XYZ file of C-alpha atoms in Angstrom:
515
model
C 258.402 -75.096 -23.554
C 259.145 -73.591 -26.934
C 259.568 -76.190 -29.765
C 261.847 -76.332 -32.676
C 260.684 -78.326 -35.683
C 263.817 -79.480 -37.463
C 262.795 -80.839 -40.773
C 265.059 -82.655 -43.210
C 264.437 -81.315 -46.843
C 267.533 -83.261 -48.299
C 266.999 -84.782 -51.700
C 266.210 -88.279 -50.160
C 263.117 -86.856 -48.595
C 261.727 -86.297 -52.197
C 261.632 -90.071 -52.915
C 257.942 -91.282 -53.642
C 256.353 -93.527 -51.180
C 254.909 -96.734 -52.559
C 251.196 -96.921 -52.122
C 248.493 -99.369 -53.205
C 246.238 -96.324 -54.119
C 247.353 -95.150 -57.359
C 245.576 -91.746 -56.894
C 247.825 -90.823 -53.943
C 251.318 -89.506 -54.950
C 253.103 -88.843 -51.701
C 256.847 -88.210 -50.880
C 258.396 -88.462 -47.667
C 258.421 -84.644 -47.359
C 254.576 -84.333 -47.961
C 254.052 -87.103 -45.284
C 256.361 -85.231 -42.837
C 254.199 -82.027 -43.554
C 251.095 -83.838 -42.831
C 252.705 -84.985 -39.404
C 253.673 -81.290 -38.725
C 250.062 -80.242 -39.433
C 248.804 -82.761 -36.901
C 251.455 -81.420 -34.295
C 250.131 -77.882 -34.877
C 246.531 -78.978 -34.487
C 247.238 -80.708 -31.255
C 248.821 -77.430 -29.940
C 245.811 -75.354 -30.989
C 243.651 -77.443 -28.782
C 246.101 -78.130 -25.699
C 248.891 -75.562 -25.816
C 247.744 -72.549 -27.698
C 250.555 -70.398 -26.000
C 253.325 -72.577 -27.098
C 256.114 -70.951 -29.373
C 257.144 -72.978 -32.391
C 259.924 -72.348 -35.050
C 260.646 -74.228 -38.174
C 264.235 -75.051 -39.332
C 264.980 -76.916 -42.460
C 268.209 -78.426 -43.300
C 270.311 -80.421 -45.791
C 273.853 -79.666 -46.140
C 273.026 -76.242 -44.794
C 270.147 -75.009 -42.556
C 267.770 -72.168 -42.712
C 265.497 -70.731 -40.144
C 262.331 -70.922 -42.292
C 259.869 -69.727 -39.665
C 261.298 -67.995 -36.404
C 259.460 -68.562 -33.061
C 255.844 -67.763 -33.419
C 252.372 -68.556 -32.003
C 250.882 -67.959 -35.418
C 250.709 -71.564 -36.435
C 249.039 -70.746 -39.860
C 252.561 -69.169 -40.973
C 254.109 -72.586 -40.671
C 251.178 -74.300 -42.414
C 251.365 -71.931 -45.276
C 255.206 -72.296 -45.662
C 255.147 -76.284 -45.813
C 253.818 -76.753 -49.413
C 256.604 -74.266 -50.715
C 259.623 -75.868 -49.055
C 262.605 -76.072 -51.431
C 264.667 -79.288 -51.879
C 268.301 -79.550 -50.645
C 271.184 -81.836 -51.383
C 272.553 -84.223 -48.586
C 271.608 -84.619 -44.957
C 273.868 -83.184 -42.577
C 272.495 -83.353 -39.001
C 275.566 -81.832 -37.232
C 275.084 -78.550 -39.235
C 271.438 -78.595 -38.420
C 272.048 -78.701 -34.629
C 274.679 -75.931 -34.925
C 272.029 -73.651 -36.475
C 269.405 -74.688 -33.785
C 271.737 -73.895 -31.001
C 272.348 -70.455 -32.410
C 268.646 -69.804 -32.745
C 267.637 -70.929 -29.308
C 270.500 -69.060 -27.606
C 269.816 -65.878 -29.345
C 266.086 -66.098 -28.637
C 265.727 -67.725 -25.304
C 269.187 -67.764 -23.633
C 270.711 -70.592 -21.421
C 267.968 -71.214 -19.036
C 264.687 -71.674 -20.898
C 263.822 -75.492 -21.306
C 263.320 -76.309 -24.981
C 262.065 -79.203 -27.116
C 263.377 -80.233 -30.494
C 261.474 -82.516 -33.042
C 263.865 -83.985 -35.536
C 261.888 -85.144 -38.617
C 264.090 -87.040 -41.197
C 263.838 -90.140 -43.422
C 266.458 -92.253 -41.657
C 269.118 -91.849 -44.436
C 272.293 -90.696 -42.749
C 274.337 -91.799 -45.861
C 277.411 -93.150 -44.047
C 278.601 -96.348 -42.501
C 279.823 -97.105 -38.949
C 283.084 -94.957 -39.415
C 280.906 -92.081 -40.732
C 278.317 -92.444 -37.986
C 280.975 -91.990 -35.436
C 282.307 -88.983 -37.114
C 278.814 -87.360 -37.022
C 278.561 -88.091 -33.329
C 281.841 -86.433 -32.534
C 280.900 -83.430 -34.747
C 277.460 -83.010 -33.008
C 277.360 -79.726 -30.922
C 275.920 -81.676 -27.939
C 275.189 -81.700 -25.116
C 273.862 -78.027 -25.420
C 274.328 -75.182 -23.032
C 270.613 -75.102 -22.544
C 268.085 -77.651 -21.233
C 266.648 -79.548 -24.114
C 264.462 -82.655 -24.853
C 265.073 -84.010 -28.384
C 262.310 -86.457 -30.075
C 263.103 -88.058 -33.393
C 260.356 -89.031 -35.839
C 261.791 -91.006 -38.791
C 259.623 -90.963 -41.886
C 260.657 -94.511 -43.058
C 259.271 -97.958 -42.948
C 260.002 -99.827 -39.777
C 261.749 -102.635 -41.533
C 263.919 -100.417 -43.735
C 267.660 -101.096 -43.476
C 268.593 -97.416 -43.474
C 266.432 -97.059 -40.201
C 268.206 -99.901 -38.458
C 271.581 -97.966 -39.292
C 270.351 -94.582 -38.191
C 268.722 -95.776 -34.945
C 272.242 -95.712 -32.950
C 272.787 -92.207 -34.056
C 269.387 -90.988 -33.187
C 269.700 -92.743 -29.759
C 273.010 -90.958 -29.075
C 271.558 -87.615 -29.943
C 268.778 -88.238 -27.420
C 271.279 -89.510 -24.722
C 273.586 -86.521 -25.265
C 270.751 -83.960 -24.924
C 269.604 -85.684 -21.790
C 273.123 -85.329 -20.264
C 272.895 -81.666 -19.936
C 272.456 -80.054 -16.569
C 268.647 -79.081 -16.835
C 265.558 -78.874 -15.001
C 263.852 -81.644 -17.313
C 263.194 -84.818 -15.352
C 264.839 -88.041 -16.826
C 261.439 -89.705 -16.662
C 260.330 -87.398 -19.482
C 263.356 -87.561 -21.783
C 263.147 -87.650 -25.421
C 262.498 -90.835 -27.590
C 262.223 -92.206 -31.036
C 258.654 -92.437 -32.485
C 258.925 -94.629 -35.624
C 255.789 -95.117 -37.545
C 254.177 -98.498 -38.142
C 253.591 -98.049 -41.626
C 255.098 -95.663 -44.173
C 252.146 -93.687 -45.038
C 250.318 -90.580 -43.921
C 247.980 -92.339 -41.267
C 250.928 -94.257 -39.908
C 253.064 -91.217 -39.548
C 250.171 -89.087 -38.081
C 249.749 -91.892 -35.506
C 253.345 -91.660 -34.601
C 253.237 -87.872 -34.233
C 250.018 -88.131 -32.136
C 251.802 -90.492 -29.798
C 254.646 -88.054 -29.542
C 252.231 -85.269 -28.669
C 250.316 -87.161 -25.995
C 253.615 -88.208 -24.155
C 255.732 -85.085 -24.629
C 253.217 -82.207 -24.510
C 250.746 -83.323 -21.684
C 248.532 -80.730 -19.986
C 248.965 -80.227 -16.262
C 245.471 -79.457 -14.579
C 245.094 -78.662 -10.849
C 242.893 -76.729 -8.473
C 243.792 -73.384 -7.103
C 242.252 -72.803 -3.783
C 242.153 -69.926 -1.284
C 239.784 -70.540 1.705
C 236.279 -71.243 0.179
C 237.203 -69.927 -3.279
C 238.480 -72.387 -5.744
C 239.146 -72.601 -9.523
C 240.225 -75.189 -11.917
C 243.452 -73.966 -13.722
C 246.006 -75.327 -16.094
C 249.932 -74.532 -15.635
C 251.667 -73.812 -18.681
C 254.158 -75.181 -19.351
C 253.629 -78.121 -17.534
C 255.823 -78.404 -14.393
C 258.449 -81.138 -14.017
C 259.717 -82.884 -10.913
C 262.264 -80.972 -8.788
C 265.128 -82.134 -6.576
C 266.464 -80.708 -3.280
C 270.157 -80.061 -2.574
C 271.539 -83.331 -0.653
C 268.268 -85.164 -0.837
C 267.833 -87.934 -3.576
C 264.069 -87.797 -3.516
C 262.212 -85.779 -6.019
C 259.354 -83.212 -5.422
C 256.186 -83.295 -7.540
C 253.643 -80.444 -7.518
C 250.258 -81.497 -5.911
C 247.170 -81.467 -7.873
C 245.672 -78.870 -5.285
C 247.557 -75.626 -4.869
C 246.596 -73.846 -1.592
C 247.098 -70.030 -1.247
C 248.377 -69.791 2.375
C 249.085 -66.032 2.644
C 249.907 -62.834 1.020
C 253.073 -60.747 1.141
C 254.008 -57.419 -0.348
C 256.199 -57.631 -3.492
C 258.907 -55.337 -1.746
C 259.104 -57.918 1.289
C 259.142 -60.803 -1.128
C 262.033 -59.618 -3.215
C 263.122 -61.966 -5.900
C 263.832 -65.489 -4.657
C 265.399 -68.039 -6.998
C 262.780 -69.820 -9.061
C 263.317 -73.243 -10.443
C 260.662 -72.432 -13.220
C 257.801 -70.188 -13.933
C 254.357 -71.060 -15.354
C 251.281 -69.208 -16.588
C 248.149 -69.988 -14.480
C 245.361 -70.300 -16.959
C 241.728 -70.849 -15.727
C 239.538 -73.349 -17.148
C 236.793 -71.981 -19.580
C 233.438 -72.219 -17.798
C 231.016 -74.391 -19.659
C 227.213 -74.769 -19.657
C 227.037 -77.507 -17.158
C 224.643 -78.182 -14.380
C 226.789 -76.702 -11.783
C 226.937 -73.351 -13.519
C 223.205 -73.514 -14.266
C 222.458 -73.486 -10.650
C 223.952 -70.123 -10.373
C 222.340 -68.532 -13.304
C 218.951 -70.193 -13.822
C 217.260 -68.349 -11.164
C 214.843 -65.707 -12.711
C 215.166 -62.106 -11.664
C 212.671 -59.268 -11.930
C 212.784 -57.568 -15.178
C 211.182 -54.609 -16.763
C 207.869 -54.587 -18.432
C 207.882 -56.188 -21.790
C 211.344 -57.870 -21.198
C 211.812 -61.489 -21.507
C 212.260 -63.770 -18.373
C 213.187 -67.101 -19.978
C 216.740 -66.769 -18.835
C 218.027 -66.251 -22.499
C 220.317 -63.299 -21.313
C 221.715 -65.748 -18.616
C 222.412 -68.287 -21.335
C 224.483 -65.733 -23.153
C 226.627 -64.881 -20.257
C 227.343 -68.655 -19.826
C 228.388 -69.104 -23.458
C 230.763 -65.893 -23.229
C 233.674 -66.943 -20.763
C 234.529 -63.274 -20.202
C 231.339 -62.710 -18.510
C 231.554 -65.650 -16.172
C 232.929 -64.877 -12.487
C 236.176 -66.533 -12.043
C 238.438 -66.646 -8.936
C 241.582 -66.272 -10.984
C 240.402 -62.999 -12.328
C 239.541 -61.791 -8.836
C 243.019 -62.816 -7.585
C 244.918 -61.296 -10.448
C 243.169 -57.951 -9.860
C 243.753 -57.933 -6.209
C 247.433 -58.680 -6.621
C 247.995 -56.263 -9.164
C 246.136 -53.392 -7.420
C 247.790 -54.117 -3.999
C 251.248 -54.815 -5.390
C 251.312 -58.031 -3.374
C 252.126 -61.746 -4.176
C 250.333 -64.854 -2.806
C 252.352 -67.559 -1.195
C 251.304 -70.975 -2.436
C 251.798 -74.494 -0.948
C 252.896 -76.840 -3.824
C 253.516 -79.792 -1.665
C 255.274 -81.129 1.457
C 257.984 -78.572 2.253
C 257.541 -76.955 -1.024
C 256.303 -73.311 -1.893
C 255.757 -71.050 -4.695
C 254.570 -67.506 -5.259
C 251.684 -66.152 -7.428
C 251.996 -62.584 -8.824
C 249.964 -60.603 -11.408
C 251.901 -60.726 -14.803
C 251.217 -58.996 -18.250
C 253.002 -60.209 -21.453
C 255.218 -57.548 -22.953
C 254.527 -58.527 -26.513
C 250.808 -58.196 -26.019
C 249.845 -55.641 -23.207
C 246.310 -56.804 -23.164
C 247.197 -60.403 -22.255
C 247.262 -60.558 -18.497
C 247.244 -63.551 -16.084
C 248.574 -65.159 -12.967
C 252.399 -66.310 -12.931
C 253.448 -69.122 -10.508
C 257.082 -69.050 -9.626
C 258.069 -72.435 -8.326
C 260.749 -72.037 -5.483
C 263.421 -74.267 -4.533
C 262.134 -77.197 -2.279
C 262.711 -76.630 1.386
C 261.874 -74.110 3.972
C 264.945 -71.790 3.156
C 263.920 -70.982 -0.492
C 263.946 -67.192 0.506
C 266.318 -66.913 3.416
C 265.560 -63.149 4.265
C 262.011 -64.303 5.178
C 263.149 -67.021 7.648
C 261.730 -70.511 7.546
C 258.755 -70.476 5.137
C 256.742 -72.947 7.281
C 256.909 -70.695 10.235
C 255.470 -67.447 8.555
C 252.214 -65.948 9.926
C 250.151 -62.792 10.055
C 251.181 -59.817 12.099
C 249.488 -60.019 15.403
C 246.891 -57.091 15.245
C 246.761 -56.866 19.029
C 250.303 -55.684 19.074
C 250.581 -51.910 19.808
C 253.650 -51.222 17.727
C 253.823 -54.037 15.107
C 257.100 -54.336 13.184
C 257.253 -54.147 9.504
C 257.413 -57.417 7.752
C 259.587 -59.561 7.683
C 260.116 -59.325 11.439
C 263.698 -59.269 12.397
C 265.067 -62.120 14.420
C 266.268 -61.437 17.946
C 269.478 -63.112 16.730
C 271.010 -60.496 14.706
C 273.507 -61.212 12.167
C 277.161 -60.472 12.743
C 278.965 -57.532 10.940
C 276.148 -55.345 9.990
C 276.936 -53.069 7.279
C 275.397 -52.976 3.786
C 274.740 -56.033 1.744
C 276.626 -57.255 -1.282
C 275.457 -56.103 -4.656
C 277.140 -58.237 -7.541
C 275.453 -56.734 -10.662
C 278.767 -56.996 -12.366
C 281.815 -59.305 -12.072
C 284.249 -56.649 -10.825
C 281.979 -56.008 -7.648
C 282.205 -59.699 -6.715
C 286.040 -59.707 -7.284
C 286.298 -56.559 -5.072
C 284.485 -58.128 -2.248
C 286.724 -61.235 -2.481
C 289.876 -59.126 -2.654
C 288.792 -57.212 0.637
C 288.531 -60.602 2.425
C 292.087 -61.565 1.293
C 293.509 -58.070 2.147
C 292.279 -58.508 5.688
C 293.778 -62.134 5.738
C 297.163 -60.873 5.007
C 297.140 -58.463 7.901
C 296.349 -60.806 10.609
C 296.104 -60.852 13.599
C 295.515 -57.204 13.632
C 292.554 -57.454 11.328
C 291.027 -60.778 12.721
C 287.604 -58.944 13.484
C 287.588 -57.283 10.167
C 288.144 -60.499 8.555
C 285.335 -62.341 10.025
C 282.999 -59.278 9.608
C 283.573 -59.531 5.799
C 283.397 -63.192 5.645
C 279.863 -63.175 7.380
C 278.777 -60.569 4.995
C 280.056 -62.494 1.979
C 278.581 -65.727 3.277
C 275.075 -64.252 3.959
C 274.909 -62.812 0.525
C 276.118 -66.106 -1.132
C 273.492 -68.259 0.663
C 270.791 -65.949 -0.129
C 271.605 -66.202 -4.002
C 272.357 -69.903 -3.840
C 275.878 -69.226 -4.756
C 277.505 -71.930 -2.482
C 280.270 -72.488 -4.798
C 281.632 -68.952 -3.800
C 282.136 -70.101 -0.163
C 284.217 -73.051 -1.470
C 286.390 -70.916 -3.566
C 286.953 -68.467 -0.871
C 287.840 -71.252 1.570
C 290.386 -72.425 -0.891
C 291.885 -68.992 -1.313
C 292.288 -68.759 2.593
C 294.013 -72.223 2.512
C 296.469 -70.979 -0.083
C 296.994 -67.745 2.021
C 297.865 -70.076 4.995
C 300.188 -72.136 2.930
C 302.129 -69.161 1.751
C 302.780 -67.588 5.294
C 306.404 -66.963 5.923
C 308.331 -68.162 8.844
C 308.008 -64.779 10.603
C 304.347 -64.810 10.619
C 302.667 -64.963 14.131
C 301.357 -68.564 14.929
C 297.825 -67.133 15.171
C 297.696 -66.245 11.356
C 297.733 -69.678 10.375
C 295.404 -70.870 12.963
C 292.740 -68.246 12.142
C 293.069 -68.941 8.288
C 292.628 -72.714 8.625
C 289.673 -72.141 11.024
C 287.931 -69.763 8.666
C 288.409 -72.052 5.616
C 287.069 -74.970 7.616
C 284.064 -72.999 9.007
C 283.131 -71.815 5.365
C 282.999 -75.399 4.355
C 281.278 -76.931 7.461
C 278.369 -78.943 5.987
C 276.380 -78.539 9.265
C 276.140 -74.849 8.946
C 276.795 -74.696 4.976
C 273.182 -73.309 4.267
C 272.248 -71.894 7.740
C 272.071 -67.841 6.962
C 271.521 -67.302 10.788
C 274.922 -68.962 11.786
C 277.806 -66.591 12.461
C 281.351 -67.229 11.944
C 283.377 -66.548 15.088
C 287.261 -66.154 15.419
C 288.948 -69.089 16.777
C 289.726 -68.446 20.679
C 293.487 -69.241 20.913
C 295.970 -68.713 23.812
C 297.358 -65.819 21.767
C 293.971 -64.038 21.664
C 293.317 -64.762 25.312
C 296.605 -63.315 26.472
C 296.111 -60.122 24.390
C 292.798 -59.707 25.882
C 294.055 -60.105 29.390
C 296.585 -57.347 28.948
């Protein structure tokens, strides 16, 4: 997850820190800079692909370093930060929100590390005013961690902790993919010095920036990989239990990108293979001597060079990436019980030479891609069939209505489809069949896109049409509208894309059919 370092550069951060060593002249700002360098060093080892931005604030904010992977740019800027005036946290978060929304949008999970000295400069009334002015919860998923550069027994820290905790709680209330078990926290140092603050930052990194390693397996081939960013537990509609990705991912099949389409993904992760090391397992594959030309060495020195260079060591991920890219296919991966994902070849736009596998985590359940049917029932096409159908194989139970699907690239297209349903509803009973044809078409598209709220809204619109019927309207109109509204909201068939809404068989329709 991209990270914003929110650094306080107010005048209080320039206060010197008492030290028993007269040779050390540290301020709270220089100690905070040492903590930031520790954080960047941790990322260089464990999360090299993490994007980091540096935002400084006092009464105003400044985007000192935009999002970057060049951590040396942040290190070079830290010694040259300019002092500000007073601390204004609410202004800082306004600037951070603008930066994140402009760069990443509303759906990318973010992390914010607030580094300040615990001096909020206000009492109880002022703290409540700050809380009311905070632009929280944000419109994007975020986890906020606070690192106060202050002694643990300082009175200002005790006054500021309720504010910091409120900031963390407000950020956790946003509708995000971040699990409650990994929410932000306050990491207070045990002592106000460089080692104490570095220890607190190290504790933050180890808890909030954990690596996720697992095995990627396909038949007899297997590779140790890292998922970046680390996946979080997911939930399923209507089920209170959470789903956690297994430590062993199994490739259970392959499907063309055209047949797969673009199912909704809860999150996407880079699949990074583990660098091969010169261990005993690898030596078994490379220490065998092979015939060489006369005069050449046979002591295995070339093999040792190949082992030390990761680019020359065979890896299953490289094989899989090349195969998926050439064949324009995706791999279906079992993530856990009733949970699947897809692997595809991916190339970073900013750097065309950086290519790797991309794991798309689908929604838990067998209906994550409704147009493919139940994912636990997918299988290979029978090669013995004389005339095999193209995948996906159409079910014997065809959908009602036929016609083209819904394309809602823009709001007016969705509005036009809803208005078409309402026009048929106002012309009942002559347009009964047309009404249910459009409802089934609208319902299939909404379920495929995970847009269940649309069905609720259309059902409410049909109920309003029923309530506004005049006294001269045929009785069948009210019955059909009430039946259609109830069918759209029926929990037994709410997410069943194969279910077809049928008109209500009334005595009016039966008599008309007999005539």
